[in-house]
Amino acid sequence: MDTSPARTPYRLDPAGGCPHAVNARLLAQGAVAPVELPGGVEGMAVLGHEALKELLQHPEVAKSPRHFTALREGRIAAGWPLLTFATVPGMTTADGADHRRLRSLAAHAFTPRRVEELRPRVVELTESLLDDLARAAAEGNGVADLRRHFALPLPMGVICELLGVDVEFRERLHHLGDKVVATDTAPAEAVAANRELVALLAEIATAKAARPGDDLTSALIAARDEDGDRLGEQELIGTLLLMIIAGHETTLNLITNAVRALCAHPGQLALVRAGEAGWADVVEETLRWDAPVSYFPFRYPVRDLTLAGTLVAAGTPVLAGYSAAGRDPAVYGPDADRFDVTRPARPGAVRHLSLGHGAHYCLGAPLAGLEATVALERLFTRFPALRPAVDEADLTPHAGFVGNSVRVLPVRLTASEPSG
């Protein structure tokens, strides 16, 4: 039974921006909020930690777009900027046995043991990128964009090496991925970017089918599950799209946000350097405090549901409000908006929901954790005086309301200006 008063839907800004002030206002009114998506599409956002946890594991909440009422009824335009999230074939839009089949074909590459075997390569690539960052700073009067020269190429390099994607494709994949996931992309541009990205991934898959290698793409093409099923062509392309975009965008934002948080809270960085907290604690607190994904599309109730006293009608597109849930004072207390790397874990409870929960928990979570902890430890060891080159207020937020970070992060690596 719906016990909540009627609320005017909040219009999510397609251009994005820092979500935390908006989250606080919405969360103060309730754990579930009606929202207006681009194009005037009605949706809901689940913001409270406990309500979101319930949503993410609810047996009557689906991911398949066949449950999206407005899409099924033809009320979603072809150039809708969130259409790829809703319709891309693969793990993020599959349910039940179909989801388990798709996930099992890729899961072996992301077990903690397999990920740990990647540590030497992650360390090697990190050190090389720190050299590149130092060169960029030397060429830029002491300032370099940490996002461009370090936080991006590390996870992009690792996931593309895993998938066997050649270096020549990586910049284009990132550029097109940005267009596809941004919520402010114009309709014609969104359609064109999606087509180009699918064509590029099909080109990569075709080349791998003709010349298999020791990489995950070749393995996905060849793999069969226990019933003898293979990935269909569209499923393969959808899986590659998910792995490449999610496999680097989330970690890119995570590393960027962690660096910003530590630079803004030098006392917290001092605790890590003193051994009173670990780099893994920094990663976990960043995931909670400044989640790399803010509002993730979509889930759909298969029948009318009541979450935290609010009715969510069947077929409604629901956003998972990760950045809001991470600062929910009902769970994290009155200091929920304080960055604290020594924040104790709550007994018997998950520390945060920023990588999902339940059957769709992020497959690449172990890899993201490895990359981020290695990156932060090596970065602040190599450049202990690192600091932002501009004020936090002057940083431009990420485009769109899905990803949560900034577009560039100019930093100085040394305490003094370079001479000469």
mmCIF file of N, CA and C in Angstrom, residues 341-403:
data_model
loop_
_atom_site.group_PDB
_atom_site.id
_atom_site.type_symbol
_atom_site.label_atom_id
_atom_site.label_comp_id
_atom_site.label_asym_id
_atom_site.label_seq_id
_atom_site.Cartn_x
_atom_site.Cartn_y
_atom_site.Cartn_z
ATOM 1 N N VAL A 341 38.264 7.326 6.130
ATOM 2 C CA VAL A 341 38.828 6.037 5.719
ATOM 3 C C VAL A 341 38.893 5.039 6.867
ATOM 4 N N THR A 342 38.661 5.494 8.095
ATOM 5 C CA THR A 342 38.639 4.585 9.241
ATOM 6 C C THR A 342 37.215 4.237 9.660
ATOM 7 N N ARG A 343 36.248 4.616 8.845
ATOM 8 C CA ARG A 343 34.844 4.336 9.170
ATOM 9 C C ARG A 343 34.665 2.829 9.370
ATOM 10 N N PRO A 344 34.175 2.402 10.523
ATOM 11 C CA PRO A 344 34.058 0.953 10.771
ATOM 12 C C PRO A 344 32.951 0.332 9.942
ATOM 13 N N ALA A 345 33.190 -0.902 9.547
ATOM 14 C CA ALA A 345 32.145 -1.647 8.853
ATOM 15 C C ALA A 345 31.019 -1.937 9.827
ATOM 16 N N ARG A 346 29.800 -1.908 9.333
ATOM 17 C CA ARG A 346 28.647 -2.209 10.171
ATOM 18 C C ARG A 346 28.503 -3.720 10.307
ATOM 19 N N PRO A 347 28.428 -4.241 11.499
ATOM 20 C CA PRO A 347 28.374 -5.700 11.697
ATOM 21 C C PRO A 347 27.248 -6.342 10.899
ATOM 22 N N GLY A 348 27.597 -7.349 10.112
ATOM 23 C CA GLY A 348 26.599 -8.103 9.360
ATOM 24 C C GLY A 348 25.984 -7.362 8.192
ATOM 25 N N ALA A 349 26.541 -6.204 7.808
ATOM 26 C CA ALA A 349 25.950 -5.405 6.735
ATOM 27 C C ALA A 349 26.980 -5.119 5.657
ATOM 28 N N VAL A 350 26.500 -4.894 4.441
ATOM 29 C CA VAL A 350 27.404 -4.517 3.362
ATOM 30 C C VAL A 350 27.887 -3.094 3.601
ATOM 31 N N ARG A 351 29.127 -2.830 3.207
ATOM 32 C CA ARG A 351 29.717 -1.515 3.480
ATOM 33 C C ARG A 351 29.104 -0.425 2.609
ATOM 34 N N HIS A 352 28.755 -0.789 1.385
ATOM 35 C CA HIS A 352 28.103 0.136 0.458
ATOM 36 C C HIS A 352 27.486 -0.694 -0.658
ATOM 37 N N LEU A 353 26.716 -0.024 -1.521
ATOM 38 C CA LEU A 353 26.048 -0.704 -2.633
ATOM 39 C C LEU A 353 26.557 -0.224 -3.982
ATOM 40 N N SER A 354 27.668 0.495 -4.001
ATOM 41 C CA SER A 354 28.090 1.201 -5.203
ATOM 42 C C SER A 354 28.545 0.303 -6.349
ATOM 43 N N LEU A 355 28.768 -0.976 -6.071
ATOM 44 C CA LEU A 355 29.074 -1.930 -7.136
ATOM 45 C C LEU A 355 27.927 -2.912 -7.321
ATOM 46 N N GLY A 356 26.755 -2.540 -6.821
ATOM 47 C CA GLY A 356 25.589 -3.385 -6.967
ATOM 48 C C GLY A 356 25.413 -4.330 -5.796
ATOM 49 N N HIS A 357 24.446 -5.233 -5.952
ATOM 50 C CA HIS A 357 24.131 -6.195 -4.893
ATOM 51 C C HIS A 357 23.274 -7.283 -5.523
ATOM 52 N N GLY A 358 23.425 -8.496 -5.048
ATOM 53 C CA GLY A 358 22.614 -9.574 -5.573
ATOM 54 C C GLY A 358 23.171 -10.151 -6.862
ATOM 55 N N ALA A 359 22.287 -10.692 -7.693
ATOM 56 C CA ALA A 359 22.702 -11.430 -8.893
ATOM 57 C C ALA A 359 23.493 -10.575 -9.877
ATOM 58 N N HIS A 360 23.229 -9.266 -9.887
ATOM 59 C CA HIS A 360 23.904 -8.384 -10.848
ATOM 60 C C HIS A 360 25.074 -7.619 -10.212
ATOM 61 N N TYR A 361 25.583 -8.111 -9.093
ATOM 62 C CA TYR A 361 26.762 -7.477 -8.489
ATOM 63 C C TYR A 361 27.878 -7.401 -9.533
ATOM 64 N N CYS A 362 28.605 -6.290 -9.539
ATOM 65 C CA CYS A 362 29.603 -6.017 -10.573
ATOM 66 C C CYS A 362 30.597 -7.169 -10.732
ATOM 67 N N LEU A 363 30.610 -7.740 -11.928
ATOM 68 C CA LEU A 363 31.501 -8.860 -12.224
ATOM 69 C C LEU A 363 32.961 -8.454 -12.103
ATOM 70 N N GLY A 364 33.278 -7.202 -12.438
ATOM 71 C CA GLY A 364 34.650 -6.738 -12.434
ATOM 72 C C GLY A 364 35.102 -6.101 -11.140
ATOM 73 N N ALA A 365 34.343 -6.279 -10.048
ATOM 74 C CA ALA A 365 34.700 -5.640 -8.779
ATOM 75 C C ALA A 365 36.101 -5.998 -8.296
ATOM 76 N N PRO A 366 36.526 -7.266 -8.340
ATOM 77 C CA PRO A 366 37.895 -7.568 -7.899
ATOM 78 C C PRO A 366 38.959 -6.855 -8.733
ATOM 79 N N LEU A 367 38.727 -6.759 -10.061
ATOM 80 C CA LEU A 367 39.696 -6.091 -10.931
ATOM 81 C C LEU A 367 39.733 -4.597 -10.648
ATOM 82 N N ALA A 368 38.568 -3.979 -10.480
ATOM 83 C CA ALA A 368 38.524 -2.546 -10.169
ATOM 84 C C ALA A 368 39.241 -2.258 -8.859
ATOM 85 N N GLY A 369 39.043 -3.124 -7.862
ATOM 86 C CA GLY A 369 39.717 -2.932 -6.578
ATOM 87 C C GLY A 369 41.220 -3.039 -6.696
ATOM 88 N N LEU A 370 41.692 -4.011 -7.460
ATOM 89 C CA LEU A 370 43.137 -4.159 -7.669
ATOM 90 C C LEU A 370 43.709 -2.932 -8.358
ATOM 91 N N GLU A 371 43.091 -2.519 -9.447
ATOM 92 C CA GLU A 371 43.601 -1.376 -10.207
ATOM 93 C C GLU A 371 43.633 -0.114 -9.352
ATOM 94 N N ALA A 372 42.559 0.134 -8.609
ATOM 95 C CA ALA A 372 42.481 1.369 -7.828
ATOM 96 C C ALA A 372 43.471 1.373 -6.668
ATOM 97 N N THR A 373 43.610 0.264 -5.965
ATOM 98 C CA THR A 373 44.543 0.248 -4.833
ATOM 99 C C THR A 373 45.984 0.384 -5.304
ATOM 100 N N VAL A 374 46.343 -0.322 -6.375
ATOM 101 C CA VAL A 374 47.701 -0.192 -6.918
ATOM 102 C C VAL A 374 47.928 1.230 -7.408
ATOM 103 N N ALA A 375 46.971 1.784 -8.127
ATOM 104 C CA ALA A 375 47.117 3.130 -8.684
ATOM 105 C C ALA A 375 47.337 4.164 -7.594
ATOM 106 N N LEU A 376 46.530 4.132 -6.546
ATOM 107 C CA LEU A 376 46.623 5.139 -5.492
ATOM 108 C C LEU A 376 47.912 4.995 -4.698
ATOM 109 N N GLU A 377 48.262 3.762 -4.336
ATOM 110 C CA GLU A 377 49.489 3.554 -3.563
ATOM 111 C C GLU A 377 50.715 4.024 -4.338
ATOM 112 N N ARG A 378 50.809 3.665 -5.606
ATOM 113 C CA ARG A 378 51.975 4.044 -6.416
ATOM 114 C C ARG A 378 51.988 5.538 -6.714
ATOM 115 N N LEU A 379 50.823 6.103 -6.963
ATOM 116 C CA LEU A 379 50.737 7.532 -7.283
ATOM 117 C C LEU A 379 51.222 8.383 -6.112
ATOM 118 N N PHE A 380 50.697 8.130 -4.908
ATOM 119 C CA PHE A 380 51.054 8.981 -3.772
ATOM 120 C C PHE A 380 52.424 8.639 -3.193
ATOM 121 N N THR A 381 52.936 7.457 -3.506
ATOM 122 C CA THR A 381 54.323 7.138 -3.135
ATOM 123 C C THR A 381 55.291 7.853 -4.059
ATOM 124 N N ARG A 382 55.008 7.829 -5.345
ATOM 125 C CA ARG A 382 55.876 8.473 -6.341
ATOM 126 C C ARG A 382 55.815 9.996 -6.228
ATOM 127 N N PHE A 383 54.627 10.520 -5.961
ATOM 128 C CA PHE A 383 54.442 11.978 -5.922
ATOM 129 C C PHE A 383 53.764 12.370 -4.601
ATOM 130 N N PRO A 384 54.501 12.341 -3.502
ATOM 131 C CA PRO A 384 53.895 12.606 -2.190
ATOM 132 C C PRO A 384 53.361 14.021 -2.029
ATOM 133 N N ALA A 385 53.829 14.968 -2.860
ATOM 134 C CA ALA A 385 53.353 16.350 -2.759
ATOM 135 C C ALA A 385 52.243 16.651 -3.758
ATOM 136 N N LEU A 386 51.700 15.643 -4.410
ATOM 137 C CA LEU A 386 50.663 15.853 -5.422
ATOM 138 C C LEU A 386 49.493 16.645 -4.849
ATOM 139 N N ARG A 387 49.014 17.593 -5.633
ATOM 140 C CA ARG A 387 47.856 18.382 -5.215
ATOM 141 C C ARG A 387 47.129 18.885 -6.463
ATOM 142 N N PRO A 388 45.840 19.185 -6.355
ATOM 143 C CA PRO A 388 45.103 19.734 -7.495
ATOM 144 C C PRO A 388 45.672 21.079 -7.917
ATOM 145 N N ALA A 389 45.647 21.344 -9.208
ATOM 146 C CA ALA A 389 46.145 22.621 -9.723
ATOM 147 C C ALA A 389 45.051 23.673 -9.781
ATOM 148 N N VAL A 390 43.807 23.266 -9.563
ATOM 149 C CA VAL A 390 42.678 24.201 -9.532
ATOM 150 C C VAL A 390 41.811 23.845 -8.336
ATOM 151 N N ASP A 391 40.992 24.800 -7.900
ATOM 152 C CA ASP A 391 40.079 24.551 -6.797
ATOM 153 C C ASP A 391 39.016 23.539 -7.201
ATOM 154 N N GLU A 392 38.570 22.757 -6.236
ATOM 155 C CA GLU A 392 37.519 21.759 -6.493
ATOM 156 C C GLU A 392 36.293 22.405 -7.128
ATOM 157 N N ALA A 393 35.928 23.604 -6.686
ATOM 158 C CA ALA A 393 34.737 24.281 -7.207
ATOM 159 C C ALA A 393 34.870 24.641 -8.678
ATOM 160 N N ASP A 394 36.105 24.695 -9.181
ATOM 161 C CA ASP A 394 36.329 25.064 -10.578
ATOM 162 C C ASP A 394 36.422 23.862 -11.514
ATOM 163 N N LEU A 395 36.301 22.653 -10.980
ATOM 164 C CA LEU A 395 36.332 21.455 -11.815
ATOM 165 C C LEU A 395 34.977 21.255 -12.477
ATOM 166 N N THR A 396 34.975 20.847 -13.735
ATOM 167 C CA THR A 396 33.737 20.651 -14.483
ATOM 168 C C THR A 396 33.200 19.247 -14.249
ATOM 169 N N PRO A 397 31.958 19.126 -13.780
ATOM 170 C CA PRO A 397 31.412 17.792 -13.521
ATOM 171 C C PRO A 397 31.289 16.965 -14.791
ATOM 172 N N HIS A 398 31.271 15.663 -14.608
ATOM 173 C CA HIS A 398 31.073 14.687 -15.670
ATOM 174 C C HIS A 398 29.770 14.981 -16.400
ATOM 175 N N ALA A 399 29.756 14.768 -17.719
ATOM 176 C CA ALA A 399 28.537 14.956 -18.494
ATOM 177 C C ALA A 399 27.531 13.854 -18.161
ATOM 178 N N GLY A 400 26.299 14.238 -17.889
ATOM 179 C CA GLY A 400 25.255 13.260 -17.640
ATOM 180 C C GLY A 400 25.102 12.921 -16.174
ATOM 181 N N PHE A 401 23.989 12.236 -15.857
ATOM 182 C CA PHE A 401 23.708 11.904 -14.460
ATOM 183 C C PHE A 401 23.971 10.437 -14.143
ATOM 184 N N VAL A 402 24.547 9.681 -15.075
ATOM 185 C CA VAL A 402 24.889 8.281 -14.796
ATOM 186 C C VAL A 402 26.257 8.213 -14.121
ATOM 187 N N GLY A 403 27.296 8.646 -14.836
ATOM 188 C CA GLY A 403 28.621 8.685 -14.238
ATOM 189 C C GLY A 403 28.757 9.850 -13.270
#
